Short mmCIF file of C-alpha atoms in Angstrom, two decimals:
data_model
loop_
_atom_site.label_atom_id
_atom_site.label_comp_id
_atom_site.label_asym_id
_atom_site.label_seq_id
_atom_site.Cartn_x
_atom_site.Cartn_y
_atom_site.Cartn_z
CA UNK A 1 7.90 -18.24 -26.64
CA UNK A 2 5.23 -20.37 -25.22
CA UNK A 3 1.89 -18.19 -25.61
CA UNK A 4 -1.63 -18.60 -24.46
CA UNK A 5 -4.33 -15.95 -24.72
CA UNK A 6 -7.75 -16.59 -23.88
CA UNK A 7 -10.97 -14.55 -23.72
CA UNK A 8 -13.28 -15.61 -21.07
CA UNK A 9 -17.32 -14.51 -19.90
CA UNK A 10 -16.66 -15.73 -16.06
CA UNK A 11 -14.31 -14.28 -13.23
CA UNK A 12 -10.66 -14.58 -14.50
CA UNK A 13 -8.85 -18.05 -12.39
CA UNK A 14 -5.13 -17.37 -12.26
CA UNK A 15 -3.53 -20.51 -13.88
CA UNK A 16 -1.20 -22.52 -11.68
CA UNK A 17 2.21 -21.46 -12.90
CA UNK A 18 3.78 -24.43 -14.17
CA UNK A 19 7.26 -24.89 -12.60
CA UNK A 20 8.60 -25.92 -15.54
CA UNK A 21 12.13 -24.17 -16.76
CA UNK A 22 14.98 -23.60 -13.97
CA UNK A 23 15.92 -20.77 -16.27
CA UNK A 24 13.15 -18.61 -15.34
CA UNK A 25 14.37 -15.68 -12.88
CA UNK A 26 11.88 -13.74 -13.00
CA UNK A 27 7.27 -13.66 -13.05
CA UNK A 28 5.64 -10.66 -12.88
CA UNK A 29 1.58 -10.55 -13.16
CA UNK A 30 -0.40 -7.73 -13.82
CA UNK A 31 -4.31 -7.52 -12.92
CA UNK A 32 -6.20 -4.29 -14.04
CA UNK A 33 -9.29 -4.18 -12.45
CA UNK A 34 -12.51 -2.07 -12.70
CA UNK A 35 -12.49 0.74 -10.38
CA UNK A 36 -15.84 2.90 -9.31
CA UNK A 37 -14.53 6.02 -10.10
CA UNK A 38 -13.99 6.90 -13.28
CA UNK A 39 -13.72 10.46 -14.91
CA UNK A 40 -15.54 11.60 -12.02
CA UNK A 41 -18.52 9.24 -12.35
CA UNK A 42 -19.36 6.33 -9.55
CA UNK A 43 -19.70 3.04 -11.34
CA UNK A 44 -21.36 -0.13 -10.83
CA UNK A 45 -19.21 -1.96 -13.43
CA UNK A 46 -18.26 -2.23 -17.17
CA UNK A 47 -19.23 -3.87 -19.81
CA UNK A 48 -16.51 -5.80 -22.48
CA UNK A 49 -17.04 -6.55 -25.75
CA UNK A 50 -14.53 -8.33 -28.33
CA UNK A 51 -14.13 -9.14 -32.28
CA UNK A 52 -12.43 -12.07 -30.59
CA UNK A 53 -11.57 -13.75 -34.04
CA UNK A 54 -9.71 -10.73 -34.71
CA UNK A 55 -8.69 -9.76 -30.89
CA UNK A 56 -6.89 -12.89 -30.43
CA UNK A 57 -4.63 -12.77 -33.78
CA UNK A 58 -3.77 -8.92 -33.56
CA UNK A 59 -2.83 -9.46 -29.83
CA UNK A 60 -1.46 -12.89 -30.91
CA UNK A 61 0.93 -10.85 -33.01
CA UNK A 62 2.01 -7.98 -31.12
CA UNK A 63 2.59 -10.49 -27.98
CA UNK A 64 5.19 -12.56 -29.84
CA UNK A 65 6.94 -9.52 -31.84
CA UNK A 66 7.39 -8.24 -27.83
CA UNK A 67 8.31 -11.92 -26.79
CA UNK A 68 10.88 -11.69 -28.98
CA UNK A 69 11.77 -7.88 -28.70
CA UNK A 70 12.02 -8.28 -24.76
CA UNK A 71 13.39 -12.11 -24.64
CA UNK A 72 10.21 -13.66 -22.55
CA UNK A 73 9.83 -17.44 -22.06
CA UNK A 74 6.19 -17.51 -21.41
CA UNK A 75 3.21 -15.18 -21.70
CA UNK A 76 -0.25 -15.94 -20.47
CA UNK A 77 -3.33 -13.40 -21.44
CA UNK A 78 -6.64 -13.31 -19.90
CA UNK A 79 -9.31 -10.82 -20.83
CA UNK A 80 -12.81 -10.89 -19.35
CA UNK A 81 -15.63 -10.11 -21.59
CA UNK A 82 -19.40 -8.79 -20.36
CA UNK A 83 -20.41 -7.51 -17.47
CA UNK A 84 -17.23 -6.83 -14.68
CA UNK A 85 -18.08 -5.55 -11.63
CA UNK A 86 -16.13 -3.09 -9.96
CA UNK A 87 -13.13 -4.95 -7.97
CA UNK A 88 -13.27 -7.56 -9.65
CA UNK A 89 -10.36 -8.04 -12.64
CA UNK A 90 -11.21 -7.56 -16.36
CA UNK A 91 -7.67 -8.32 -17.02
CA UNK A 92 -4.54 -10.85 -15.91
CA UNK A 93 -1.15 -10.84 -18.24
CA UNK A 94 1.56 -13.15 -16.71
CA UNK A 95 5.14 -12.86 -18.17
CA UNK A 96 8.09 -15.21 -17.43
CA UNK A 97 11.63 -14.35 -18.28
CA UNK A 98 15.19 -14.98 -17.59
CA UNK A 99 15.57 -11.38 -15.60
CA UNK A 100 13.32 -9.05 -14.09
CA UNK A 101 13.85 -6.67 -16.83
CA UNK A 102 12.64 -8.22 -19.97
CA UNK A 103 9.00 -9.57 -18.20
CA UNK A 104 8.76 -5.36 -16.59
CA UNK A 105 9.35 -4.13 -20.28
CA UNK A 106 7.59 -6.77 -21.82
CA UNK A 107 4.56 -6.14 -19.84
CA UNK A 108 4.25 -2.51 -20.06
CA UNK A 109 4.54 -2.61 -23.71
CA UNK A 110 1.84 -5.29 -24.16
CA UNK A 111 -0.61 -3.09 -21.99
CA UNK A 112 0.30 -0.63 -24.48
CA UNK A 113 -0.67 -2.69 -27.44
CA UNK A 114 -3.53 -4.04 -26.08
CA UNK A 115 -4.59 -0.15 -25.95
CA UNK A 116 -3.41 0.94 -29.29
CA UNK A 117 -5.38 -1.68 -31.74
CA UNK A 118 -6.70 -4.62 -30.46
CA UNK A 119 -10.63 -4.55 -31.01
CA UNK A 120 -12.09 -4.79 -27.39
CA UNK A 121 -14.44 -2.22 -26.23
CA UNK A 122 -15.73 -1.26 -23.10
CA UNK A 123 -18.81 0.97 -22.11
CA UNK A 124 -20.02 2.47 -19.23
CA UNK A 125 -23.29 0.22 -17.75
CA UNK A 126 -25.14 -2.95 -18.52
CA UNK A 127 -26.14 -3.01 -22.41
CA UNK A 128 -29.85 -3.29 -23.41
CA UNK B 1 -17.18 -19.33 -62.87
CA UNK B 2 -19.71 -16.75 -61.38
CA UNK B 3 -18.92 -13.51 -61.16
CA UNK B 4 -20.61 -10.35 -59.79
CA UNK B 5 -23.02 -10.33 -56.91
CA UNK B 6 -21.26 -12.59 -53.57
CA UNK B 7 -22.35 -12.33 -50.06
CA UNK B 8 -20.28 -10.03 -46.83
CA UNK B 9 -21.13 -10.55 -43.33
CA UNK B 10 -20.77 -7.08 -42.20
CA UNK B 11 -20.32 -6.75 -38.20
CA UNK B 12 -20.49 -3.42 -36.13
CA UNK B 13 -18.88 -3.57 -32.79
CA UNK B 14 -19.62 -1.41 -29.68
CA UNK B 15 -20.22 2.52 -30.46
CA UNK B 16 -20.51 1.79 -34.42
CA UNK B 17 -23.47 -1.14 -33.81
CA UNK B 18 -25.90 2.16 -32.70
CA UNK B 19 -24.88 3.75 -35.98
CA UNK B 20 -25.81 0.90 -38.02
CA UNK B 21 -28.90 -0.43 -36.74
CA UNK B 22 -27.16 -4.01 -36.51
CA UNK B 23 -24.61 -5.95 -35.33
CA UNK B 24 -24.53 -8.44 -37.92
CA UNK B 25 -26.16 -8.68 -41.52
CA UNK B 26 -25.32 -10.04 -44.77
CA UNK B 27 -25.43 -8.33 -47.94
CA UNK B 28 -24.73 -8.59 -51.26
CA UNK B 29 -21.98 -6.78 -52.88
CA UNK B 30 -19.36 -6.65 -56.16
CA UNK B 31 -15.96 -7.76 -55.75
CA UNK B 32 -14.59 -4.28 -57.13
CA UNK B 33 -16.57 -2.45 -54.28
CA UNK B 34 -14.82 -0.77 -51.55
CA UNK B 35 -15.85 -0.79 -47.64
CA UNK B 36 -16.86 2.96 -48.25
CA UNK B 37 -19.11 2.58 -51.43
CA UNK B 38 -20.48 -0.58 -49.67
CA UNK B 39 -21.15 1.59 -46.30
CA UNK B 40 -22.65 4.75 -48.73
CA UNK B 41 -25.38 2.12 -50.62
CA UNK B 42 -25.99 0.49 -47.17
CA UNK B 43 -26.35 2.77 -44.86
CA UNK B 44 -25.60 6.57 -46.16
CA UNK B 45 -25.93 7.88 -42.62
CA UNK B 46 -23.13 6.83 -41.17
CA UNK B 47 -20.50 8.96 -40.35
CA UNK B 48 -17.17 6.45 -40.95
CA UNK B 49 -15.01 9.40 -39.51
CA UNK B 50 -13.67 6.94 -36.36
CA UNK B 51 -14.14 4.42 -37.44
CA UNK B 52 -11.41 2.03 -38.70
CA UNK B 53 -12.26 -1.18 -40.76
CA UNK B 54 -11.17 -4.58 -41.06
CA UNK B 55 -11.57 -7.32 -43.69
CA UNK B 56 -11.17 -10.81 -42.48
CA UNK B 57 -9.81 -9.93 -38.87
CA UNK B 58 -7.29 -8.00 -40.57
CA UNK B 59 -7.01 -4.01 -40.63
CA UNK B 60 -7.99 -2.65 -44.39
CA UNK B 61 -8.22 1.02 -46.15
CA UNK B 62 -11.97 1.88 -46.60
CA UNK B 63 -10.87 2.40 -50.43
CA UNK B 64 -9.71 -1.02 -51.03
CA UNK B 65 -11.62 -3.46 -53.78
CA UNK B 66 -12.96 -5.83 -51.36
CA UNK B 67 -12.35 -8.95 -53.79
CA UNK B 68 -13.18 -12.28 -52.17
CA UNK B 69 -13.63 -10.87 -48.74
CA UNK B 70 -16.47 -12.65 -46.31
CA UNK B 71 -16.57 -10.39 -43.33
CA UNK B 72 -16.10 -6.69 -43.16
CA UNK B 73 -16.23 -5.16 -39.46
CA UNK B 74 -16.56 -1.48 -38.39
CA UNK B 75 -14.66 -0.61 -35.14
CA UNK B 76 -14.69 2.24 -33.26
CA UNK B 77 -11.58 3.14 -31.48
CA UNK B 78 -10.71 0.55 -29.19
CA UNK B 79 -10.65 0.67 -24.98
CA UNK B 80 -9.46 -3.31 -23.66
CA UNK B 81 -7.87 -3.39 -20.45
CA UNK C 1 0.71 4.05 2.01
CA UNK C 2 0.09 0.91 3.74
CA UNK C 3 3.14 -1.10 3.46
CA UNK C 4 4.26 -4.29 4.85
CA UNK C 5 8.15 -6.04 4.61
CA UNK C 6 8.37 -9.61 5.47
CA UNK C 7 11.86 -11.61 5.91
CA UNK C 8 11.75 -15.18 6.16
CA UNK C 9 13.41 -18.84 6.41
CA UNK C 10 11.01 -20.48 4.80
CA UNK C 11 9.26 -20.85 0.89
CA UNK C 12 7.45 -17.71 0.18
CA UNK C 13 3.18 -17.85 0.81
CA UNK C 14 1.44 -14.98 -1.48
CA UNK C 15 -0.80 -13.31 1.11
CA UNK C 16 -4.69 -13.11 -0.17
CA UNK C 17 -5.32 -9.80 -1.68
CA UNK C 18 -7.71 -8.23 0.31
CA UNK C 19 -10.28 -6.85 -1.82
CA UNK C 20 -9.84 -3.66 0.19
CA UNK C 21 -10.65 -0.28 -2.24
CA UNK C 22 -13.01 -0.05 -4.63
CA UNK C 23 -10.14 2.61 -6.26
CA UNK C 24 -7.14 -0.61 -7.14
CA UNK C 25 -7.29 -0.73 -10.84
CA UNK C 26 -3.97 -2.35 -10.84
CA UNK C 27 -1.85 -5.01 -9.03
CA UNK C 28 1.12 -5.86 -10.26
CA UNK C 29 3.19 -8.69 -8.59
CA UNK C 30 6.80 -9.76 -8.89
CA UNK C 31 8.55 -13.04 -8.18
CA UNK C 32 12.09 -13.48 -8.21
CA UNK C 33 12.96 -16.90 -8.83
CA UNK C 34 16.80 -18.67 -8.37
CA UNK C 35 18.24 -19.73 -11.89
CA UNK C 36 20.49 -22.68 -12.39
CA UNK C 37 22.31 -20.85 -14.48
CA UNK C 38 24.19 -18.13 -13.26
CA UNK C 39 27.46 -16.50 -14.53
CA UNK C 40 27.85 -19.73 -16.73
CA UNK C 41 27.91 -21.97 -13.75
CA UNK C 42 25.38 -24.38 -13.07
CA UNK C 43 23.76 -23.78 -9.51
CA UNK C 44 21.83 -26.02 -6.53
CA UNK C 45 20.31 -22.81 -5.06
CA UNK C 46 21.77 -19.47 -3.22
CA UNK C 47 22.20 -18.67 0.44
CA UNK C 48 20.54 -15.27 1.25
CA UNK C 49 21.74 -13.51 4.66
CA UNK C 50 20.60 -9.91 5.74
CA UNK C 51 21.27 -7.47 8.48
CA UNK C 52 17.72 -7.82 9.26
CA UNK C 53 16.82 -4.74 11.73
CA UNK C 54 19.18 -2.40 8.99
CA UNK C 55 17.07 -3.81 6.27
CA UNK C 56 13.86 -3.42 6.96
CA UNK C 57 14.59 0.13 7.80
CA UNK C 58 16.33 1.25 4.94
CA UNK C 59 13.78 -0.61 2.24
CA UNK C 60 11.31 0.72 4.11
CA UNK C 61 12.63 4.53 3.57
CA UNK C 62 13.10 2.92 -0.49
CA UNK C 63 9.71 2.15 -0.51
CA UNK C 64 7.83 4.77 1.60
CA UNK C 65 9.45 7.42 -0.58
CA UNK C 66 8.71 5.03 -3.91
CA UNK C 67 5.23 5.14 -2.72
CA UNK C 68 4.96 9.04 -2.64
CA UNK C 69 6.98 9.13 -6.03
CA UNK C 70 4.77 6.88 -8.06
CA UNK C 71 1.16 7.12 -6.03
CA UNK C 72 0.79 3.40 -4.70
CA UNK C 73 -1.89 2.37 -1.88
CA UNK C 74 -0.23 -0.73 -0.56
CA UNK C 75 2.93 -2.79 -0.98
CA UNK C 76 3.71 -6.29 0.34
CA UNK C 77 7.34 -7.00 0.25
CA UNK C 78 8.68 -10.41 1.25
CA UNK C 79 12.60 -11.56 0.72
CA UNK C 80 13.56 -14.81 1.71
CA UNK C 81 16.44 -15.62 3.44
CA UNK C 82 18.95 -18.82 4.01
CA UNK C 83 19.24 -21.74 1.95
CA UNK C 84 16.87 -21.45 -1.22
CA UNK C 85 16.72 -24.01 -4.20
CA UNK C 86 17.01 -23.52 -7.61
CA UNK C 87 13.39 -23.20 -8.93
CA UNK C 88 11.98 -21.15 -6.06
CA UNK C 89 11.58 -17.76 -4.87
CA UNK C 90 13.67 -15.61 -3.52
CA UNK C 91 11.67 -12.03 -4.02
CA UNK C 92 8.09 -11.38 -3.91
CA UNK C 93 6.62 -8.25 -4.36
CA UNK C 94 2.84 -7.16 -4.61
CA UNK C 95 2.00 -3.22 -5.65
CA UNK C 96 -1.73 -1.90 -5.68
CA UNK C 97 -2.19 1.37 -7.03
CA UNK C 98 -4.94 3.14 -8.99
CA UNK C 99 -3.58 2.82 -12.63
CA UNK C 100 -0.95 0.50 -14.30
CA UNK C 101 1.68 2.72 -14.51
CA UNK C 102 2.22 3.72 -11.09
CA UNK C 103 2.53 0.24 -10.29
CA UNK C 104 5.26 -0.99 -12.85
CA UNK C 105 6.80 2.53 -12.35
CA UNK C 106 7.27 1.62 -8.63
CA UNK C 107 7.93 -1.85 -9.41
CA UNK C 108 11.15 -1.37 -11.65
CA UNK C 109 12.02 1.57 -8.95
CA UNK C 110 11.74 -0.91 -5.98
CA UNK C 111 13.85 -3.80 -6.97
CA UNK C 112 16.89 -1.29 -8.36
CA UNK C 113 17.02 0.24 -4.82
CA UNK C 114 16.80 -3.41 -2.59
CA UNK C 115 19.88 -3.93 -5.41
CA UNK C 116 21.53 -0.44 -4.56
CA UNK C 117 22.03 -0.61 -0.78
CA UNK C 118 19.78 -2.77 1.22
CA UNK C 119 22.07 -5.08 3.20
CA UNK C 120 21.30 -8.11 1.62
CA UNK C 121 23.56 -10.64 0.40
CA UNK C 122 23.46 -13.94 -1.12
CA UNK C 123 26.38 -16.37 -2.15
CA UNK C 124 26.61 -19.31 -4.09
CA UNK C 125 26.57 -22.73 -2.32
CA UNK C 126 25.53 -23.70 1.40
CA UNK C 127 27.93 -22.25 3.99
CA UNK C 128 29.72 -24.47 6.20
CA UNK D 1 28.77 10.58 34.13
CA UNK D 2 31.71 7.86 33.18
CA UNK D 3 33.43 8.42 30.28
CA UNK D 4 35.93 6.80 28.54
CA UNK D 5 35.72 3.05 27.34
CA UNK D 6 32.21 1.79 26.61
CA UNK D 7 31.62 -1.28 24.86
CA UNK D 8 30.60 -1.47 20.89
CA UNK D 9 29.18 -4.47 19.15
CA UNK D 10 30.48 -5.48 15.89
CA UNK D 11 28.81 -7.29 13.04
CA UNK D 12 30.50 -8.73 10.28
CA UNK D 13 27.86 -9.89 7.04
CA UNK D 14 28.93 -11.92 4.51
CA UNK D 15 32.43 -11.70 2.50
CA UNK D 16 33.33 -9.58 5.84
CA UNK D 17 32.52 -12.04 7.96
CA UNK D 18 35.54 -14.07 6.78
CA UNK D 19 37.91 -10.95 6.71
CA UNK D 20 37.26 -10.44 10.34
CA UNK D 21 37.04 -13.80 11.72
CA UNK D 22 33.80 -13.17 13.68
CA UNK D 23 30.65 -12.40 12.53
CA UNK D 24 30.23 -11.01 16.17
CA UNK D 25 32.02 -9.28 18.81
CA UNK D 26 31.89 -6.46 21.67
CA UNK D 27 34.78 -4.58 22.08
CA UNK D 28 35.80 -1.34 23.80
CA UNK D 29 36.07 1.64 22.17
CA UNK D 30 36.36 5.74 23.21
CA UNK D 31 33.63 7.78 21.80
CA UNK D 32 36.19 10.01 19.60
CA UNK D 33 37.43 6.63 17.84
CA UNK D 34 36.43 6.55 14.27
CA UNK D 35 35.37 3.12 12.59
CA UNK D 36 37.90 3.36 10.76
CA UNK D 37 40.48 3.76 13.51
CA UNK D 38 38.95 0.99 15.23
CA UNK D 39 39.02 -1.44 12.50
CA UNK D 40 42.74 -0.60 12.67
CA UNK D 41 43.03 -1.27 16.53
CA UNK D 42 41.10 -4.59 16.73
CA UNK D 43 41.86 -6.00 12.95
CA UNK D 44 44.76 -4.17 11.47
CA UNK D 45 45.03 -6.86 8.48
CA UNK D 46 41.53 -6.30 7.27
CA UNK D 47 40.76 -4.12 4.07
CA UNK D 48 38.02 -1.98 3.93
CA UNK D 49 38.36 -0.99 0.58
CA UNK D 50 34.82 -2.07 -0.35
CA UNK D 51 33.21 -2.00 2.56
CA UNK D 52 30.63 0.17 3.84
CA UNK D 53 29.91 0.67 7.48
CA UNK D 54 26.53 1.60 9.69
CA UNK D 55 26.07 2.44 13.10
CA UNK D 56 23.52 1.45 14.83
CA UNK D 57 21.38 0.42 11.38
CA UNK D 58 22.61 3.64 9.48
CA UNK D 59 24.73 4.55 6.79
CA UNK D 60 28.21 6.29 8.89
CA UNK D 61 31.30 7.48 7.66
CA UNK D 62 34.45 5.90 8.26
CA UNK D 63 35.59 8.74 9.54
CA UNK D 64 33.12 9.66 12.15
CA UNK D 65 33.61 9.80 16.12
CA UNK D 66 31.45 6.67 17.47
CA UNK D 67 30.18 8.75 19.78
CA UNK D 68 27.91 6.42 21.65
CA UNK D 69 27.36 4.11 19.04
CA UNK D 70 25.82 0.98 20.41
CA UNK D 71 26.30 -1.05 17.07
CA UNK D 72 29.07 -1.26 13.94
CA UNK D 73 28.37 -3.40 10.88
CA UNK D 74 30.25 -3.86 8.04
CA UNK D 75 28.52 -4.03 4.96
CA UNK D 76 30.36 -5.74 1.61
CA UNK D 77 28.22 -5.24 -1.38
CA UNK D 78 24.78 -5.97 -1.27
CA UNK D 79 22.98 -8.06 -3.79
CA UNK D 80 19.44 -9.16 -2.70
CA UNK D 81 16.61 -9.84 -4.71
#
């Protein structure tokens, strides 16, 4: 599987998708963005941090144990670090796959992941 | 071959950085020391109860020897997305 | 539920997201895409043909009641029809909704019900 | 008020379309013929076995009077996406 993950401090740019294999049947893209309510409290924003050293090889690993678990071809990560306003997107996963199927269960299981261990953080308002 | 004092980067992320007064520091520390004795001489304040730890970008048990280790980080439970 | 369903002739656009509510957290998108490979045979592209006015109708029931199911603010919905290559889309689908799982929820939901009884059909080869 | 024939226009998708030999056609029907009985009228040779039929853009019965039905489709398995 053909894997990129990247952590970036600017807006996330959806890559071009690369019309590469005439196997692929199926691209699903998922965008989580910050909304201003949250728990009841209007927000401005929030505010990512990463161990990205360590982000990018624990999400490195669960990515291609589900690559292989769901059958995906390609798998592109984005996370935005810093400040993210609200509507704009802290996150952008993009799955390819043979059938609609393995990218849908891929996806939701990485989302998953990403929640269970990888070490990003995110607080309420601008630090400092 | 030297042996007993080396140098760990420690590095406290997010919640864990107001516990510890820093986000980064290097200490001094013996290769048969675990990430809990290290935290208890350093800084005997801090509650470690939510905190998991990692040596090397990997996760690690607080009562592991820390050997030949060069970074030690203290997370707090994680919120990406 | 704002909702919109889209059949054309030609290649599929994406519409712009319209950075509408501050309350999106998630958009989830779906592209079908036409394989070469199907059933071991090694395809140019598939015809698509609908009962149009009967289609729109009856996804449109699928989807307004998917919407109330899985709490989704808007879905785009474009399927296109005729003559379309290998290595292109077919199927595009855009959900916005609140949190991630409504929208992958509704996702997975939507396609298995255009598959159950929406009258479309495609065939393999150009007619005529 | 007229009663008795009133015209009906048939639409034949896909697989069907060959069945039938049209993928078009008005005809007359009576409003207590079923679709069923006037599939047998106008193409006695044509299985319906896995058809499904609609009237006027909805799901019908084979079975049901046309009534007055403006429009009968005959639906072979879907498979969009």
């Amino acid at each position: 599987m053909k894997l990129d993950i990247l952590f970036t401090h600017e807006p996330i740019v959806i890559p071009d998708l690369l019309s590469g294999s005439r196997e692929i049947g199926a691209v699903v893209e998922f965008r989580g963005f910050v909304r201003e309510m949250e728990h009841g409290e209007a927000l401005e924003g929030l505010f990512y941090e990463a161990y990205e050293a360590m982000a990018g090889k624990v999400l490195g690993n669960h990515l291609r144990e589900l690559g292989e678990i769901h059958g995906c071809d390609a798998v592109e990560f984005i996370h935005r670090l810093g400040w993210v306003p609200v509507g704009e997107a802290s996150l952008y996963i993009r799955v390819c796959s043979a059938h609609r199927g393995e990218g849908l269960g891929f996806l939701a299981a990485a989302i998953d992941r990403l929640k269970l261990d990888v070490p990003i953080w995110k607080r309420v308002g601008k630090p400092g | 071959m030297k042996t007993g004092a080396m140098k760990i980067t420690l590095l406290a992320f997010a919640q864990s950085r107001d516990a510890f007064g820093f986000s980064e520091r290097v200490v001094e520390f013996e290769e048969g020391e675990t990430a809990r004795g290290l935290v208890g001489r350093i800084a005997p304040g801090v509650e470690i109860g939510n905190l998991r730890v990692a040596v090397d970008c990997e996760f690690a048990s607080w009562d592991a020897a820390l050997g030949n280790a060069r970074e030690l980080a203290f997370l707090p439970p994680v919120s990406g997305g």
